[in-house]
PDB file of C-alpha atoms and ligand atoms in Angstrom:
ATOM      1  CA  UNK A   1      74.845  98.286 -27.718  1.00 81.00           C
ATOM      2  CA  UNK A   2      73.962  96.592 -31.070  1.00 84.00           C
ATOM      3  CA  UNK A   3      73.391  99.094 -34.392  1.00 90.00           C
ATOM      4  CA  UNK A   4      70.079  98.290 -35.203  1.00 89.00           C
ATOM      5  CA  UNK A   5      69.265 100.756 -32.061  1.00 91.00           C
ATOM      6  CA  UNK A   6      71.413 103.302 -33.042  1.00 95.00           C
ATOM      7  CA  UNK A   7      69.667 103.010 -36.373  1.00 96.00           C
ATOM      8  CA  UNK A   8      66.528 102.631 -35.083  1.00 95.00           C
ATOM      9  CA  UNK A   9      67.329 106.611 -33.813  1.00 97.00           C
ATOM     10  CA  UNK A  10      68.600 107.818 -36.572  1.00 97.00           C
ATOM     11  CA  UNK A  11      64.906 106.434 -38.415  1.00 97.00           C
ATOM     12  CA  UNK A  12      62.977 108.201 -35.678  1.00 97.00           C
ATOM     13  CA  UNK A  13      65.045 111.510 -35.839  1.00 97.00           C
ATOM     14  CA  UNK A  14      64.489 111.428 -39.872  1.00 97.00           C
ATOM     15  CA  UNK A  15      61.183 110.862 -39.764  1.00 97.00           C
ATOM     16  CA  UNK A  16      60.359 112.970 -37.134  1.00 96.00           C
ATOM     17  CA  UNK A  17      62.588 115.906 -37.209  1.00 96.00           C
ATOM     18  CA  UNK A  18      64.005 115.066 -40.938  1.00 97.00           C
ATOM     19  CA  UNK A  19      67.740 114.205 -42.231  1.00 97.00           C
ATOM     20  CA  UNK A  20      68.989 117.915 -41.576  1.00 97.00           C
ATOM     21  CA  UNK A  21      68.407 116.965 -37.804  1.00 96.00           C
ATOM     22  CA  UNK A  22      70.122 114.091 -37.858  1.00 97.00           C
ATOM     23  CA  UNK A  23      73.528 115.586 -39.678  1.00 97.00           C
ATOM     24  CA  UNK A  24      73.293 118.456 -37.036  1.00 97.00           C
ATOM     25  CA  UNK A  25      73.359 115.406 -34.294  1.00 97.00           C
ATOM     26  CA  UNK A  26      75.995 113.555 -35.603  1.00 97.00           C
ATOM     27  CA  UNK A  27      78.070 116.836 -36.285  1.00 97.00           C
ATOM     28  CA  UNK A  28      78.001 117.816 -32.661  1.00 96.00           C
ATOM     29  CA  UNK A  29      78.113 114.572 -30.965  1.00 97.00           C
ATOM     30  CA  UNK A  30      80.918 113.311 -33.571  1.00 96.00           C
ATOM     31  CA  UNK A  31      81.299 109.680 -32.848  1.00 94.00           C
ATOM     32  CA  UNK A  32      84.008 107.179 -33.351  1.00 91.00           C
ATOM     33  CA  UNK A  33      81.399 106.067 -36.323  1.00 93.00           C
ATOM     34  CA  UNK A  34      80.458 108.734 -37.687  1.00 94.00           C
ATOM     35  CA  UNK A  35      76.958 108.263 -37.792  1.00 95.00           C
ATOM     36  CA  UNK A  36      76.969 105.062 -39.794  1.00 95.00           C
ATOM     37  CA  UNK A  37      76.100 102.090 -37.903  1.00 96.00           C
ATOM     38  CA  UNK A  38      75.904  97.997 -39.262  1.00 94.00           C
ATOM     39  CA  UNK A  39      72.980  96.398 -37.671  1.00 89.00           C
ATOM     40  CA  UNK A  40      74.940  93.758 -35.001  1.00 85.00           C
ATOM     41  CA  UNK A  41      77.832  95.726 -34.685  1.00 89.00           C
ATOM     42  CA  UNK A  42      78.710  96.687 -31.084  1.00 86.00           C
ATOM     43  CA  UNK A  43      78.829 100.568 -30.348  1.00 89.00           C
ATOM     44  CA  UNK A  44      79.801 101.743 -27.060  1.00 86.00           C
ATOM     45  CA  UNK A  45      76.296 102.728 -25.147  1.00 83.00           C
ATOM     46  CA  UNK A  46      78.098 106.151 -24.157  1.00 87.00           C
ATOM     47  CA  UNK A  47      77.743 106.848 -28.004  1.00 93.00           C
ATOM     48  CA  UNK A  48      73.700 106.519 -27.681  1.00 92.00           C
ATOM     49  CA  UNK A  49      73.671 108.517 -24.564  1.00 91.00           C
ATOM     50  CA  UNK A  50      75.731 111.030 -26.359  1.00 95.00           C
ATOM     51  CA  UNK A  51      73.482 111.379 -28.826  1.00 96.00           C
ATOM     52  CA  UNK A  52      70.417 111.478 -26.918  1.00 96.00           C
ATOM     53  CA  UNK A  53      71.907 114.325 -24.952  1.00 96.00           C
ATOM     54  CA  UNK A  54      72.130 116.096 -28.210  1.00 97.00           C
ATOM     55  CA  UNK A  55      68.752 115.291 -29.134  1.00 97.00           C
ATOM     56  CA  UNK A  56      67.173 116.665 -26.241  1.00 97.00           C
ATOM     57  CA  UNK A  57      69.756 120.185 -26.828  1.00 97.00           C
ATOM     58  CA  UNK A  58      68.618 120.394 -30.483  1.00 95.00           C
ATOM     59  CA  UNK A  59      64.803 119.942 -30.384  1.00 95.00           C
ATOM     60  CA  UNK A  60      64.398 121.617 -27.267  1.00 96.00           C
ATOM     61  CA  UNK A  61      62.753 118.515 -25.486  1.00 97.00           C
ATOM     62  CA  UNK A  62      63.666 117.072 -21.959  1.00 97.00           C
ATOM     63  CA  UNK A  63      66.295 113.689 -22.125  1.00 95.00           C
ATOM     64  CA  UNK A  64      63.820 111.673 -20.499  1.00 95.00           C
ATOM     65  CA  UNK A  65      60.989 112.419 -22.815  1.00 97.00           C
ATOM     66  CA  UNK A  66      62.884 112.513 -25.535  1.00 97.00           C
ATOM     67  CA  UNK A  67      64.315 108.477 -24.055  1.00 96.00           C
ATOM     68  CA  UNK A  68      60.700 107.406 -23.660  1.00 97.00           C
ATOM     69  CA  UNK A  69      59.379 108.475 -26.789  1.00 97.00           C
ATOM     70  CA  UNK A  70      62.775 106.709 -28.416  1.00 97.00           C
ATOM     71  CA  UNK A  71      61.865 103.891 -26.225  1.00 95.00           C
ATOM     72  CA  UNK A  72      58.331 103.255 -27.504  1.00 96.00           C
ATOM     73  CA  UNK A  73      59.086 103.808 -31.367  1.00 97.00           C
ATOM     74  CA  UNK A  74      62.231 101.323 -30.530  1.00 94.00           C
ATOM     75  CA  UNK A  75      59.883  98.542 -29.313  1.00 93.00           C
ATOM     76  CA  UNK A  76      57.832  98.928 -32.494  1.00 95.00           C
ATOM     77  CA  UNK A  77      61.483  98.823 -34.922  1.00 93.00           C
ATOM     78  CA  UNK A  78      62.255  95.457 -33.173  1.00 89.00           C
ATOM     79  CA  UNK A  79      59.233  94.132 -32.607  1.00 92.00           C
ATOM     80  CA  UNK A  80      58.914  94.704 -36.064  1.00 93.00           C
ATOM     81  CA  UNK A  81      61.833  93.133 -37.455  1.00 87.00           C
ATOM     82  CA  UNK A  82      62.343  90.514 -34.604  1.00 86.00           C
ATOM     83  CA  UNK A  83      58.007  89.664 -33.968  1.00 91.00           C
ATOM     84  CA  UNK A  84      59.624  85.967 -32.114  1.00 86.00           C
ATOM     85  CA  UNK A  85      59.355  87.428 -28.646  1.00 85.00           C
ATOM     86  CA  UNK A  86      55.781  88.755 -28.825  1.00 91.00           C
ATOM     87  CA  UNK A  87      54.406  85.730 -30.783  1.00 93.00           C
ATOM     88  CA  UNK A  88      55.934  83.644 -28.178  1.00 91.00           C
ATOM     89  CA  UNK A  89      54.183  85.622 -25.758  1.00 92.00           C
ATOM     90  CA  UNK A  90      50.348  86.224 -25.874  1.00 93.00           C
ATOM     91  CA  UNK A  91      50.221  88.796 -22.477  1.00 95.00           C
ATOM     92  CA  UNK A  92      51.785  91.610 -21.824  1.00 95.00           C
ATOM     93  CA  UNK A  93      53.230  90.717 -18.630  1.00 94.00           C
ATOM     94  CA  UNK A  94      54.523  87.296 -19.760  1.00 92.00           C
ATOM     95  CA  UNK A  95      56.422  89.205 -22.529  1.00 91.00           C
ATOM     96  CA  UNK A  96      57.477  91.400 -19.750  1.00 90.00           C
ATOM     97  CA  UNK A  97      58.598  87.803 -17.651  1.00 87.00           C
ATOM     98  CA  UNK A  98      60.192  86.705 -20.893  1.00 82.00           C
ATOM     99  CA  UNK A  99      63.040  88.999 -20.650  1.00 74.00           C
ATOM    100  CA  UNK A 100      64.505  86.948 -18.042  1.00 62.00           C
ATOM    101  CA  UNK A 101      64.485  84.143 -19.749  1.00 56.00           C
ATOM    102  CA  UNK A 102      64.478  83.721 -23.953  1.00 51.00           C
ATOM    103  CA  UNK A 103      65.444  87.868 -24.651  1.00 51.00           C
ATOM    104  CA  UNK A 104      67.251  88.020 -21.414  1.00 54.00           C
ATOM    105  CA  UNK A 105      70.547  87.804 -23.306  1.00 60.00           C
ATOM    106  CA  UNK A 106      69.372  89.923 -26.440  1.00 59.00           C
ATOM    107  CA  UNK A 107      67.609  92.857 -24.297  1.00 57.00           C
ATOM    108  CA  UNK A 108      71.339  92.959 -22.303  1.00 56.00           C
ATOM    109  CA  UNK A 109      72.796  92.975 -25.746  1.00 60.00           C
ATOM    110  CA  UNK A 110      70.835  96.239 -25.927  1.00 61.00           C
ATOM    111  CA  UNK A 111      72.470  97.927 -23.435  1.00 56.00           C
ATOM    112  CA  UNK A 112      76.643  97.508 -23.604  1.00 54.00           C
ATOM    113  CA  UNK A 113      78.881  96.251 -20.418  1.00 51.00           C
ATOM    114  CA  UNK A 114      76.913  93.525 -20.026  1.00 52.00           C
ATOM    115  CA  UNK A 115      78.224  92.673 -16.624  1.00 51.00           C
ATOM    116  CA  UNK A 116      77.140  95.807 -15.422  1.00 57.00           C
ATOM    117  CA  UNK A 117      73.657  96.561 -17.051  1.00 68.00           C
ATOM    118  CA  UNK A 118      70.793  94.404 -15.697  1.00 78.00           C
ATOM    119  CA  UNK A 119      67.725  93.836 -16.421  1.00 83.00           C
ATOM    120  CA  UNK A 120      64.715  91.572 -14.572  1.00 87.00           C
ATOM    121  CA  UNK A 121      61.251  91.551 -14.018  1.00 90.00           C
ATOM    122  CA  UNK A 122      59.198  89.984 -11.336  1.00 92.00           C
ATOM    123  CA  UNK A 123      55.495  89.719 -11.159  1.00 93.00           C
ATOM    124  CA  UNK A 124      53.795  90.934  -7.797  1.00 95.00           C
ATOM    125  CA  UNK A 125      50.212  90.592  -8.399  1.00 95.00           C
ATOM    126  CA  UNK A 126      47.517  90.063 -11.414  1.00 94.00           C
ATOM    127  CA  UNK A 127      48.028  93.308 -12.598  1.00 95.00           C
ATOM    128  CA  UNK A 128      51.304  94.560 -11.067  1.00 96.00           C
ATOM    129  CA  UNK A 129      54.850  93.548 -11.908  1.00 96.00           C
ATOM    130  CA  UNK A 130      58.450  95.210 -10.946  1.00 96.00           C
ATOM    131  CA  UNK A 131      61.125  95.952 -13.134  1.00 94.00           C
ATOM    132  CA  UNK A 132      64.399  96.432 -11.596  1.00 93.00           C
ATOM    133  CA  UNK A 133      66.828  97.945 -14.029  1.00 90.00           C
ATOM    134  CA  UNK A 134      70.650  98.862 -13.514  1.00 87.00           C
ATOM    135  CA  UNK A 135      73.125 100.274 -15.827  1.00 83.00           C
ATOM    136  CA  UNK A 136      76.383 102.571 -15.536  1.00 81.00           C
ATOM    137  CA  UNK A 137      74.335 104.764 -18.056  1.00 80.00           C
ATOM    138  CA  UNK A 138      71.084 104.770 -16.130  1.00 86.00           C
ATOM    139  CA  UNK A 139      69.100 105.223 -19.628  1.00 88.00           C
ATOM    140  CA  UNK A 140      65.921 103.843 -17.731  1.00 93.00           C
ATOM    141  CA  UNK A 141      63.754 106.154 -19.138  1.00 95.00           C
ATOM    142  CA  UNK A 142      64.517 104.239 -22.471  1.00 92.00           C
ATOM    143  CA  UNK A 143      63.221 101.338 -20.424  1.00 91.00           C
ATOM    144  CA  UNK A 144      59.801 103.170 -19.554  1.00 95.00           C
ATOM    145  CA  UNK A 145      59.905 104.027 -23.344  1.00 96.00           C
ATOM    146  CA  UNK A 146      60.260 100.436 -24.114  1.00 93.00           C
ATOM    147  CA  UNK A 147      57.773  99.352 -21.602  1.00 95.00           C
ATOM    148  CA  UNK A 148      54.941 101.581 -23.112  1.00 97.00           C
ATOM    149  CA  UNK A 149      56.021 100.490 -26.421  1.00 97.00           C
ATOM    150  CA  UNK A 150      55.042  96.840 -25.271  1.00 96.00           C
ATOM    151  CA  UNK A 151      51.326  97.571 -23.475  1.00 97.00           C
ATOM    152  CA  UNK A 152      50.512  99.534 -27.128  1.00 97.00           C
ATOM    153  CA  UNK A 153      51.206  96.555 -28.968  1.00 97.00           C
ATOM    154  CA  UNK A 154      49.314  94.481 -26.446  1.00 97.00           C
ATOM    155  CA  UNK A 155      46.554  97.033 -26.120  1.00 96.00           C
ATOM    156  CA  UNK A 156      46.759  97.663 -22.169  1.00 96.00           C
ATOM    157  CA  UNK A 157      46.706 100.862 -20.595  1.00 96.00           C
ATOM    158  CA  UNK A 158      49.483 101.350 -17.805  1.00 97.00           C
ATOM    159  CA  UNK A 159      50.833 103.211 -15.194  1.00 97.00           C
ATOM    160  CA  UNK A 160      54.422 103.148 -14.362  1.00 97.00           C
ATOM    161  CA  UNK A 161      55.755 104.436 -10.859  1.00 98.00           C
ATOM    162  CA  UNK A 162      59.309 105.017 -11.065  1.00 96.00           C
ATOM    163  CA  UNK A 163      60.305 105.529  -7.405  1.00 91.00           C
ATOM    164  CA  UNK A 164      63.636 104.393  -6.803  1.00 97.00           C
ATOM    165  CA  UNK A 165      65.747 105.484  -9.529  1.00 97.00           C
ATOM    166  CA  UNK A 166      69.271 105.428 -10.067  1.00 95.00           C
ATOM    167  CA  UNK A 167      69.206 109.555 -11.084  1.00 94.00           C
ATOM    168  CA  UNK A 168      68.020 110.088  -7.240  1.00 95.00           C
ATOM    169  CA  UNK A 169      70.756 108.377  -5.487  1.00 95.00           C
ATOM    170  CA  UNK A 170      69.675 104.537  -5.630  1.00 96.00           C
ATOM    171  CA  UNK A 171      71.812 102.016  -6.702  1.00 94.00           C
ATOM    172  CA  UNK A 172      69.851 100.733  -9.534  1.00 95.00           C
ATOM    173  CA  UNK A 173      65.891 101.626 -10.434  1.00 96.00           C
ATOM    174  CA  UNK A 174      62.711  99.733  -9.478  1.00 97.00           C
ATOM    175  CA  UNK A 175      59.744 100.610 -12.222  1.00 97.00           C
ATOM    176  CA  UNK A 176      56.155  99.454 -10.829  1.00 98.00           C
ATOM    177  CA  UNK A 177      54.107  98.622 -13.927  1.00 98.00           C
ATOM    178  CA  UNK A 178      50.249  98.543 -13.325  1.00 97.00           C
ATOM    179  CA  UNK A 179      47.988  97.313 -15.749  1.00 97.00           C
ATOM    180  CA  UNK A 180      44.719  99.926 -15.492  1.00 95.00           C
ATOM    181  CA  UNK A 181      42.180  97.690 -17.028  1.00 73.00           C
ATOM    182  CA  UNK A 182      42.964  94.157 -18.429  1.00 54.00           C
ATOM    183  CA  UNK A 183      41.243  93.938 -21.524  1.00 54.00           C
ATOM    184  CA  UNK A 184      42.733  90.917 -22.665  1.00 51.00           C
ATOM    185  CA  UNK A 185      40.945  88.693 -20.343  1.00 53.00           C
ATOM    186  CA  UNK A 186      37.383  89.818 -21.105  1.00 48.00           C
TER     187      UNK A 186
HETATM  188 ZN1   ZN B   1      65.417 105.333 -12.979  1.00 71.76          ZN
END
């Protein structure tokens, strides 16, 4: 898993919870780095999961919320810095699409063992499309984070059923993403 996420959380944790927060995280988790990442350097995922974990202990929120609000502010960081895959993209869904093709390769990049984290989206109707996500760390809550990150930019209001999921005995997890009312075509 590339830096820029890792300091894409330590930005959110500053900003949100301030720099004391973040010391206290890297104290307890104490990782191989230290806490001081280099933008396309490779850190093991286990570190971000780690640290998550530690989140969730030290501001008294649940892992998953604390995944999907890390999720949505990490969307906006590289959306931000990398704005290619959105401009390339003028829907929602066809950004979605695009991550089997163009970011395919950078979005795995995202998440580490490559050979074992997977990520594809299919489009079932005009205003449904299925996600299916696999990954030894099953951080698909991030995914739902990133997901909801996306429909902000492109102003769409979704719903996303999460029904087979790896943290309830399935093999990998299957996100149903509805749009509720498709503004862009009117
Ligand atoms: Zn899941």
């Amino acid at each position: 898993m590339k830096g820029a996420i890792f300091i894409a959380l330590n930005d959110m944790i500053e900003q949100q919870h301030g720099i004391q927060v973040w010391k206290a995280l890297v104290q307890t988790v104490n990782p191989p780095s230290q806490g001081i990442y280099t933008a396309t350097e490779d850190y093991h995922e286990r570190e971000m999961a780690d640290l998550i974990i530690a989140t969730s202990r030290q501001i008294n929120v649940p892992i998953n919320d604390v995944q999907r609000t890390f999720g949505a502010f990490l969307f906006n960081e590289l959306n931000r810095k990398h704005p290619v895959f959105t401009q390339m993209n003028n829907t929602f869904f066809r950004f979605l699409m695009s991550i089997n093709e163009d970011a395919h390769k950078e979005i795995n990049k995202l998440y580490d063992e490559p050979s074992l984290s997977h990520i594809e989206c299919k489009q079932k109707t005009h205003d449904t499309l299925q996600m299916l996500y696999r990954s030894p760390r099953k951080m698909c809550y991030l995914a739902e984070g990133l997901i909801q990150g996306a429909a902000n930019h492109y102003q769409q209001d979704i719903q996303i059923a999460h029904k087979t999921c790896m943290h309830f005995g399935a093999d990998h997890c299957l996100l149903d993403i509805t749009i509720l009312e498709d503004t862009q075509d009117k």
